[in-house]
Every structure is written in structure tokens, then in C-alpha cells.
Amino acid sequence: MSEELDTGFFADWLRAAATAIDREAAHLTELDSPIGDADHGSNLQRGFTAVQTALAKEPQETPGALLLFTGRQLISTVGGASGPLYGTLLRRTGKALGDAAAVPLPELAAALRGAADAVAQLGGAAPGDATMLDALYPALDALDAGSAPGDAFPAAARAAAEGAEATVPMQARKGRASYLGERSVGHEDPGAASTALLFEALATAYGEGA
Ligand code: ADP
Ligand code: MG
């Protein structure tokens, strides 16, 4: 695969994400049981399945349009806090990519970082609050440090997984888990776990297209 990431690659990413979320839906919901309302897996499964159905009917022509469209779908189909947050992440990324036909890695990394900052602002959260941001920002740091998608995407997937694990000893300060106060300590954040799946899917999609 060339170093520029085209619409086909982003469509592969979203398909791989839907597959990973289907595979892990029960686990994500289990993580959301002791510290939430046991719906994170089913929320995301509904959303990412809806994205696949909508894209089959209305294929998008550029990476930016595809991610904007996907973000809108997620906002309207995922119940719960994670819908607007993931929707904002993808919408803002898509908006930043504009109408380019293909995207080099540094531009994708910059677009994702701007979008992550918008998610942080929307949720009023910061790294260390035991949310999806604790997987997201380490993954973006790994993307910045990478020289090409072939090394940056697997590194980002590892960083996100480590970031999700690092939420276990944290006390949740945002979202439903924060209602538990200190009792949220000792549990992995479900949204951080699903963010790790999205970066795993990025590496998978690139590896399969290579
Ligand atoms: P809900 O909490 O409404 O049931 P989900 O279960 O789908 O929604 O998603 C929960 C996840 O959303 C959490 O694990 C956390 O990662 C993320 N989240 C919740 N609130 C915030 C917030 N304010 N900022 C960032 N992430 C958040
Ligand atoms: Mg929930």
C-alpha cells in the first residue's frame, strides 16, 4: 500500500472496527457493568453496524466525507455518552481532512489530535480521569512518533491498549463511573478499551491492505 491513505483504506478501517467491536461487545459491556450501566458494547455495536449499513447505501468519495458521515451516524445511533464523543472524534477528523483524495500519516495524526481535543472539551475530561482519552492520547503520541503507517499504526494500537490498562488503578472523574467515587478504582474504563479496539482495527486494516 502507498504511504497515502485513501478512501478505501478508511472504509477498511471502519469495517475492521465493526468486526472488532462485534467480537468484543460482550467484554465491553462486562467492563461497563460494575462501574456503569452495562451497555457500552451494545451501544457501539448498534452504532458501528448502522455505519456499515449506511455506507453500503451511500458510499462516500473522500476520506474526509467518509469520516464526517460516520461521525454523524454514530451521533444519531449510539445511545449513551460515548455516541456524541466518538461521533465528534470522527466528524472533527473528517472535517480537518477536507476534500483530499488521500491523506499522509502526519495529516491524519494532526486531524485526530485536533478532534481529540474537541472530545476532551465536549466531555470536560482530561487524561487521568479514566476515560477514553487515556487510550486516545497515548495512541496519538505514538502516531506522531511513527515514520510511516506500517510502524505507526501497530505502535498506536499498543499504546492505546496500554493506556486502557492504565485506567485500572485510576479513579473515574467523568461519566457514570465517576458516581462511584473511589469504588471506581480497580476497573478498566470501557471507553478506553473500545478506543484500543479502534486503533487495533487501524493496524489490522493497514496490515491487510499492504
Ligand atoms: P454511558 O456512560 O452513557 O452508558 P457508554 O457506556 O456507551 O455511555 O460509554 C461510557 C464511556 O464513555 C466511558 O467508559 C468513558 O470512556 C466515556 N465517557 C463518558 N463520559 C465521558 C466524558 N465526559 N469524557 C470523556 N469520555 C467519557
Ligand atoms: Mg454505559
CSV table of C-alpha atoms and ligand atoms in Angstrom, one decimal:
chain,number,residue,atom,x,y,z
A,1,MET,CA,0.0,0.0,0.0
A,2,SER,CA,1.3,3.5,-0.7
A,3,GLU,CA,2.0,5.8,2.2
A,4,GLU,CA,-1.0,7.9,1.4
A,5,LEU,CA,-4.2,6.7,3.0
A,6,ASP,CA,-7.2,6.7,0.6
A,7,THR,CA,-10.9,6.3,1.0
A,8,GLY,CA,-10.7,2.6,0.5
A,9,PHE,CA,-8.3,2.3,3.4
A,10,PHE,CA,-10.6,4.3,5.7
A,11,ALA,CA,-13.6,2.2,4.7
A,12,ASP,CA,-11.5,-0.9,5.5
A,13,TRP,CA,-10.7,0.6,8.9
A,14,LEU,CA,-14.4,1.1,9.7
A,15,ARG,CA,-15.2,-2.4,8.6
A,16,ALA,CA,-12.3,-3.8,10.8
A,17,ALA,CA,-13.6,-1.6,13.7
A,18,ALA,CA,-17.1,-3.0,13.3
A,19,THR,CA,-15.7,-6.6,13.3
A,20,ALA,CA,-13.5,-5.9,16.4
A,21,ILE,CA,-16.5,-4.4,18.3
A,22,ASP,CA,-18.7,-7.3,17.4
A,23,ARG,CA,-16.1,-9.7,18.7
A,24,GLU,CA,-15.6,-7.7,21.9
A,25,ALA,CA,-19.1,-6.4,22.5
A,26,ALA,CA,-19.8,-8.7,25.4
A,27,HIS,CA,-16.5,-7.9,27.0
A,28,LEU,CA,-17.1,-4.1,26.7
A,29,THR,CA,-20.5,-4.5,28.2
A,30,GLU,CA,-18.9,-6.5,31.0
A,31,LEU,CA,-16.4,-3.7,31.7
A,32,ASP,CA,-19.4,-1.3,31.8
A,33,SER,CA,-21.2,-3.5,34.4
A,34,PRO,CA,-19.5,-2.8,37.8
A,35,ILE,CA,-18.8,0.9,37.1
A,36,GLY,CA,-21.6,1.8,34.6
A,37,ASP,CA,-24.9,0.6,33.2
A,38,ALA,CA,-23.7,-2.4,31.1
A,39,ASP,CA,-24.4,-1.0,27.7
A,40,HIS,CA,-21.1,0.1,26.2
A,41,GLY,CA,-20.7,-3.0,24.0
A,42,SER,CA,-24.3,-2.9,22.7
A,43,ASN,CA,-24.2,0.9,22.2
A,44,LEU,CA,-21.1,0.6,20.0
A,45,GLN,CA,-22.3,-2.5,18.2
A,46,ARG,CA,-25.5,-0.7,17.2
A,47,GLY,CA,-23.6,2.3,16.0
A,48,PHE,CA,-20.8,0.6,14.0
A,49,THR,CA,-23.4,-1.8,12.4
A,50,ALA,CA,-25.5,1.2,11.4
A,51,VAL,CA,-22.4,2.8,9.9
A,52,GLN,CA,-21.8,-0.2,7.7
A,53,THR,CA,-25.5,-0.3,6.6
A,54,ALA,CA,-25.5,3.4,5.8
A,55,LEU,CA,-22.2,3.2,3.9
A,56,ALA,CA,-23.5,0.4,1.8
A,57,LYS,CA,-26.3,2.6,0.7
A,58,GLU,CA,-24.4,5.9,0.5
A,59,PRO,CA,-20.7,5.2,-0.3
A,60,GLN,CA,-18.6,8.3,0.4
A,61,GLU,CA,-15.9,9.6,-2.0
A,62,THR,CA,-13.2,11.1,0.1
A,63,PRO,CA,-11.7,10.1,3.5
A,64,GLY,CA,-13.0,13.4,4.9
A,65,ALA,CA,-16.5,12.8,3.7
A,66,LEU,CA,-16.4,9.2,4.9
A,67,LEU,CA,-15.4,10.2,8.4
A,68,LEU,CA,-17.9,13.1,8.6
A,69,PHE,CA,-20.7,10.8,7.5
A,70,THR,CA,-19.6,8.1,10.0
A,71,GLY,CA,-19.4,10.6,12.9
A,72,ARG,CA,-23.0,11.7,12.1
A,73,GLN,CA,-24.2,8.2,12.0
A,74,LEU,CA,-22.6,7.4,15.4
A,75,ILE,CA,-24.1,10.5,17.0
A,76,SER,CA,-27.6,9.5,15.8
A,77,THR,CA,-27.4,5.8,16.6
A,78,VAL,CA,-25.2,5.2,19.6
A,79,GLY,CA,-27.1,5.7,22.9
A,80,GLY,CA,-25.1,7.0,25.8
A,81,ALA,CA,-22.3,9.3,26.4
A,82,SER,CA,-19.9,7.5,24.0
A,83,GLY,CA,-22.1,8.3,20.9
A,84,PRO,CA,-21.5,12.1,20.8
A,85,LEU,CA,-17.9,11.6,22.0
A,86,TYR,CA,-16.9,9.1,19.3
A,87,GLY,CA,-19.2,11.0,16.8
A,88,THR,CA,-17.3,14.2,17.5
A,89,LEU,CA,-13.9,12.4,17.2
A,90,LEU,CA,-14.7,11.1,13.7
A,91,ARG,CA,-16.6,14.2,12.5
A,92,ARG,CA,-13.9,16.6,13.5
A,93,THR,CA,-11.3,14.4,12.0
A,94,GLY,CA,-13.2,14.2,8.7
A,95,LYS,CA,-13.7,18.0,8.7
A,96,ALA,CA,-10.0,18.6,9.2
A,97,LEU,CA,-9.1,16.3,6.3
A,98,GLY,CA,-11.2,18.4,3.9
A,99,ASP,CA,-11.7,17.1,0.4
A,100,ALA,CA,-8.3,15.5,-0.2
A,101,ALA,CA,-8.5,12.2,-2.1
A,102,ALA,CA,-5.7,10.7,0.1
A,103,VAL,CA,-4.1,11.6,3.4
A,104,PRO,CA,-0.5,11.3,4.5
A,105,LEU,CA,0.1,10.0,8.0
A,106,PRO,CA,1.2,13.3,9.6
A,107,GLU,CA,-2.1,15.0,8.4
A,108,LEU,CA,-4.1,12.1,9.8
A,109,ALA,CA,-2.3,12.4,13.1
A,110,ALA,CA,-2.8,16.2,13.3
A,111,ALA,CA,-6.5,15.8,12.4
A,112,LEU,CA,-7.1,13.2,15.0
A,113,ARG,CA,-5.3,15.3,17.7
A,114,GLY,CA,-7.5,18.3,16.9
A,115,ALA,CA,-10.5,16.0,17.1
A,116,ALA,CA,-9.4,14.5,20.4
A,117,ASP,CA,-9.1,18.0,21.9
A,118,ALA,CA,-12.7,18.6,20.8
A,119,VAL,CA,-13.7,15.4,22.5
A,120,ALA,CA,-11.9,16.5,25.7
A,121,GLN,CA,-13.6,19.8,25.6
A,122,LEU,CA,-17.1,18.3,24.9
A,123,GLY,CA,-16.8,15.9,27.8
A,124,GLY,CA,-14.9,18.3,30.1
A,125,ALA,CA,-12.3,15.5,30.7
A,126,ALA,CA,-8.6,15.3,30.7
A,127,PRO,CA,-6.1,12.5,30.6
A,128,GLY,CA,-6.0,10.8,34.1
A,129,ASP,CA,-9.8,10.9,34.5
A,130,ALA,CA,-10.2,7.3,33.5
A,131,THR,CA,-12.0,7.8,30.2
A,132,MET,CA,-11.4,7.0,26.5
A,133,LEU,CA,-8.9,9.9,26.5
A,134,ASP,CA,-6.5,7.7,28.4
A,135,ALA,CA,-6.2,5.4,25.5
A,136,LEU,CA,-6.6,8.1,22.8
A,137,TYR,CA,-3.8,10.5,23.7
A,138,PRO,CA,-1.1,7.8,24.1
A,139,ALA,CA,-2.2,6.4,20.7
A,140,LEU,CA,-1.9,9.8,19.1
A,141,ASP,CA,1.6,10.3,20.6
A,142,ALA,CA,2.6,7.0,19.0
A,143,LEU,CA,1.2,8.2,15.6
A,144,ASP,CA,3.3,11.4,15.9
A,145,ALA,CA,6.4,9.4,16.7
A,146,GLY,CA,5.9,7.0,13.8
A,147,SER,CA,7.6,7.5,10.5
A,148,ALA,CA,5.1,5.5,8.3
A,149,PRO,CA,1.7,3.8,8.8
A,150,GLY,CA,3.3,0.4,8.8
A,151,ASP,CA,5.1,1.1,12.1
A,152,ALA,CA,2.9,4.0,13.5
A,153,PHE,CA,-0.4,2.1,13.4
A,154,PRO,CA,0.8,-1.0,15.3
A,155,ALA,CA,2.6,1.3,17.8
A,156,ALA,CA,-0.6,3.3,18.3
A,157,ALA,CA,-2.6,0.1,18.8
A,158,ARG,CA,-0.1,-1.0,21.5
A,159,ALA,CA,-0.1,2.4,23.2
A,160,ALA,CA,-3.9,2.5,23.3
A,161,ALA,CA,-4.1,-0.9,24.8
A,162,GLU,CA,-1.5,0.1,27.4
A,163,GLY,CA,-3.4,3.3,28.0
A,164,ALA,CA,-6.6,1.3,28.6
A,165,GLU,CA,-4.9,-1.0,31.1
A,166,ALA,CA,-3.5,2.1,32.8
A,167,THR,CA,-7.1,3.2,33.7
A,168,VAL,CA,-7.4,0.2,36.1
A,169,PRO,CA,-5.8,2.0,39.1
A,170,MET,CA,-7.4,5.4,38.3
A,171,GLN,CA,-10.4,6.9,39.9
A,172,ALA,CA,-13.0,7.8,37.3
A,173,ARG,CA,-13.7,11.6,37.3
A,174,LYS,CA,-16.1,11.8,34.4
A,175,GLY,CA,-19.1,9.9,33.1
A,176,ARG,CA,-21.2,7.4,35.0
A,177,ALA,CA,-18.2,5.6,36.6
A,178,SER,CA,-17.4,8.9,38.5
A,179,TYR,CA,-20.6,8.4,40.5
A,180,LEU,CA,-18.8,5.6,42.3
A,181,GLY,CA,-16.1,7.8,43.6
A,182,GLU,CA,-13.2,5.7,45.0
A,183,ARG,CA,-15.1,2.5,44.3
A,184,SER,CA,-14.3,3.0,40.6
A,185,VAL,CA,-10.7,2.3,41.3
A,186,GLY,CA,-9.6,-1.2,40.1
A,187,HIS,CA,-11.7,-1.3,37.0
A,188,GLU,CA,-10.7,-0.8,33.4
A,189,ASP,CA,-12.6,2.0,31.7
A,190,PRO,CA,-14.9,0.6,28.9
A,191,GLY,CA,-14.4,3.6,26.6
A,192,ALA,CA,-10.7,3.3,26.9
A,193,ALA,CA,-11.0,-0.4,26.0
A,194,SER,CA,-13.1,0.4,22.9
A,195,THR,CA,-10.7,3.1,21.8
A,196,ALA,CA,-7.9,0.5,21.9
A,197,LEU,CA,-10.1,-1.6,19.6
A,198,LEU,CA,-10.4,1.3,17.1
A,199,PHE,CA,-6.6,1.6,16.9
A,200,GLU,CA,-6.2,-2.2,16.7
A,201,ALA,CA,-8.6,-2.0,13.7
A,202,LEU,CA,-6.4,0.7,12.1
A,203,ALA,CA,-3.4,-1.5,12.3
A,204,THR,CA,-5.4,-4.5,11.0
A,205,ALA,CA,-6.8,-2.6,8.1
A,206,TYR,CA,-3.4,-1.3,7.0
A,207,GLY,CA,-1.8,-4.7,7.5
A,208,GLU,CA,-4.4,-6.4,5.4
A,209,GLY,CA,-4.1,-3.8,2.6
A,210,ALA,CA,-0.3,-3.9,2.5
B,1,ADP,P1,-23.0,5.8,29.1
B,1,ADP,O1,-21.9,6.0,30.2
B,1,ADP,O2,-23.9,6.9,28.8
B,1,ADP,O3,-23.7,4.5,29.4
B,1,ADP,P2,-21.3,4.3,27.3
B,1,ADP,O4,-21.4,3.2,28.3
B,1,ADP,O5,-21.6,3.9,25.9
B,1,ADP,O6,-22.2,5.5,27.7
B,1,ADP,O7,-19.8,4.9,27.3
B,1,ADP,C1,-19.1,5.0,28.5
B,1,ADP,C2,-17.7,5.5,28.2
B,1,ADP,O8,-17.8,6.8,27.7
B,1,ADP,C3,-16.8,5.6,29.4
B,1,ADP,O9,-16.2,4.4,29.7
B,1,ADP,C4,-15.8,6.7,29.1
B,1,ADP,O10,-14.7,6.2,28.4
B,1,ADP,C5,-16.6,7.5,28.1
B,1,ADP,N1,-17.0,8.8,28.7
B,1,ADP,C6,-18.1,9.0,29.5
B,1,ADP,N2,-18.2,10.3,29.8
B,1,ADP,C7,-17.1,10.9,29.3
B,1,ADP,C8,-16.6,12.2,29.4
B,1,ADP,N3,-17.2,13.2,30.0
B,1,ADP,N4,-15.4,12.5,28.7
B,1,ADP,C9,-14.8,11.5,28.0
B,1,ADP,N5,-15.2,10.2,28.0
B,1,ADP,C10,-16.3,9.9,28.6
B,2,MG,MG,-22.8,2.7,29.7
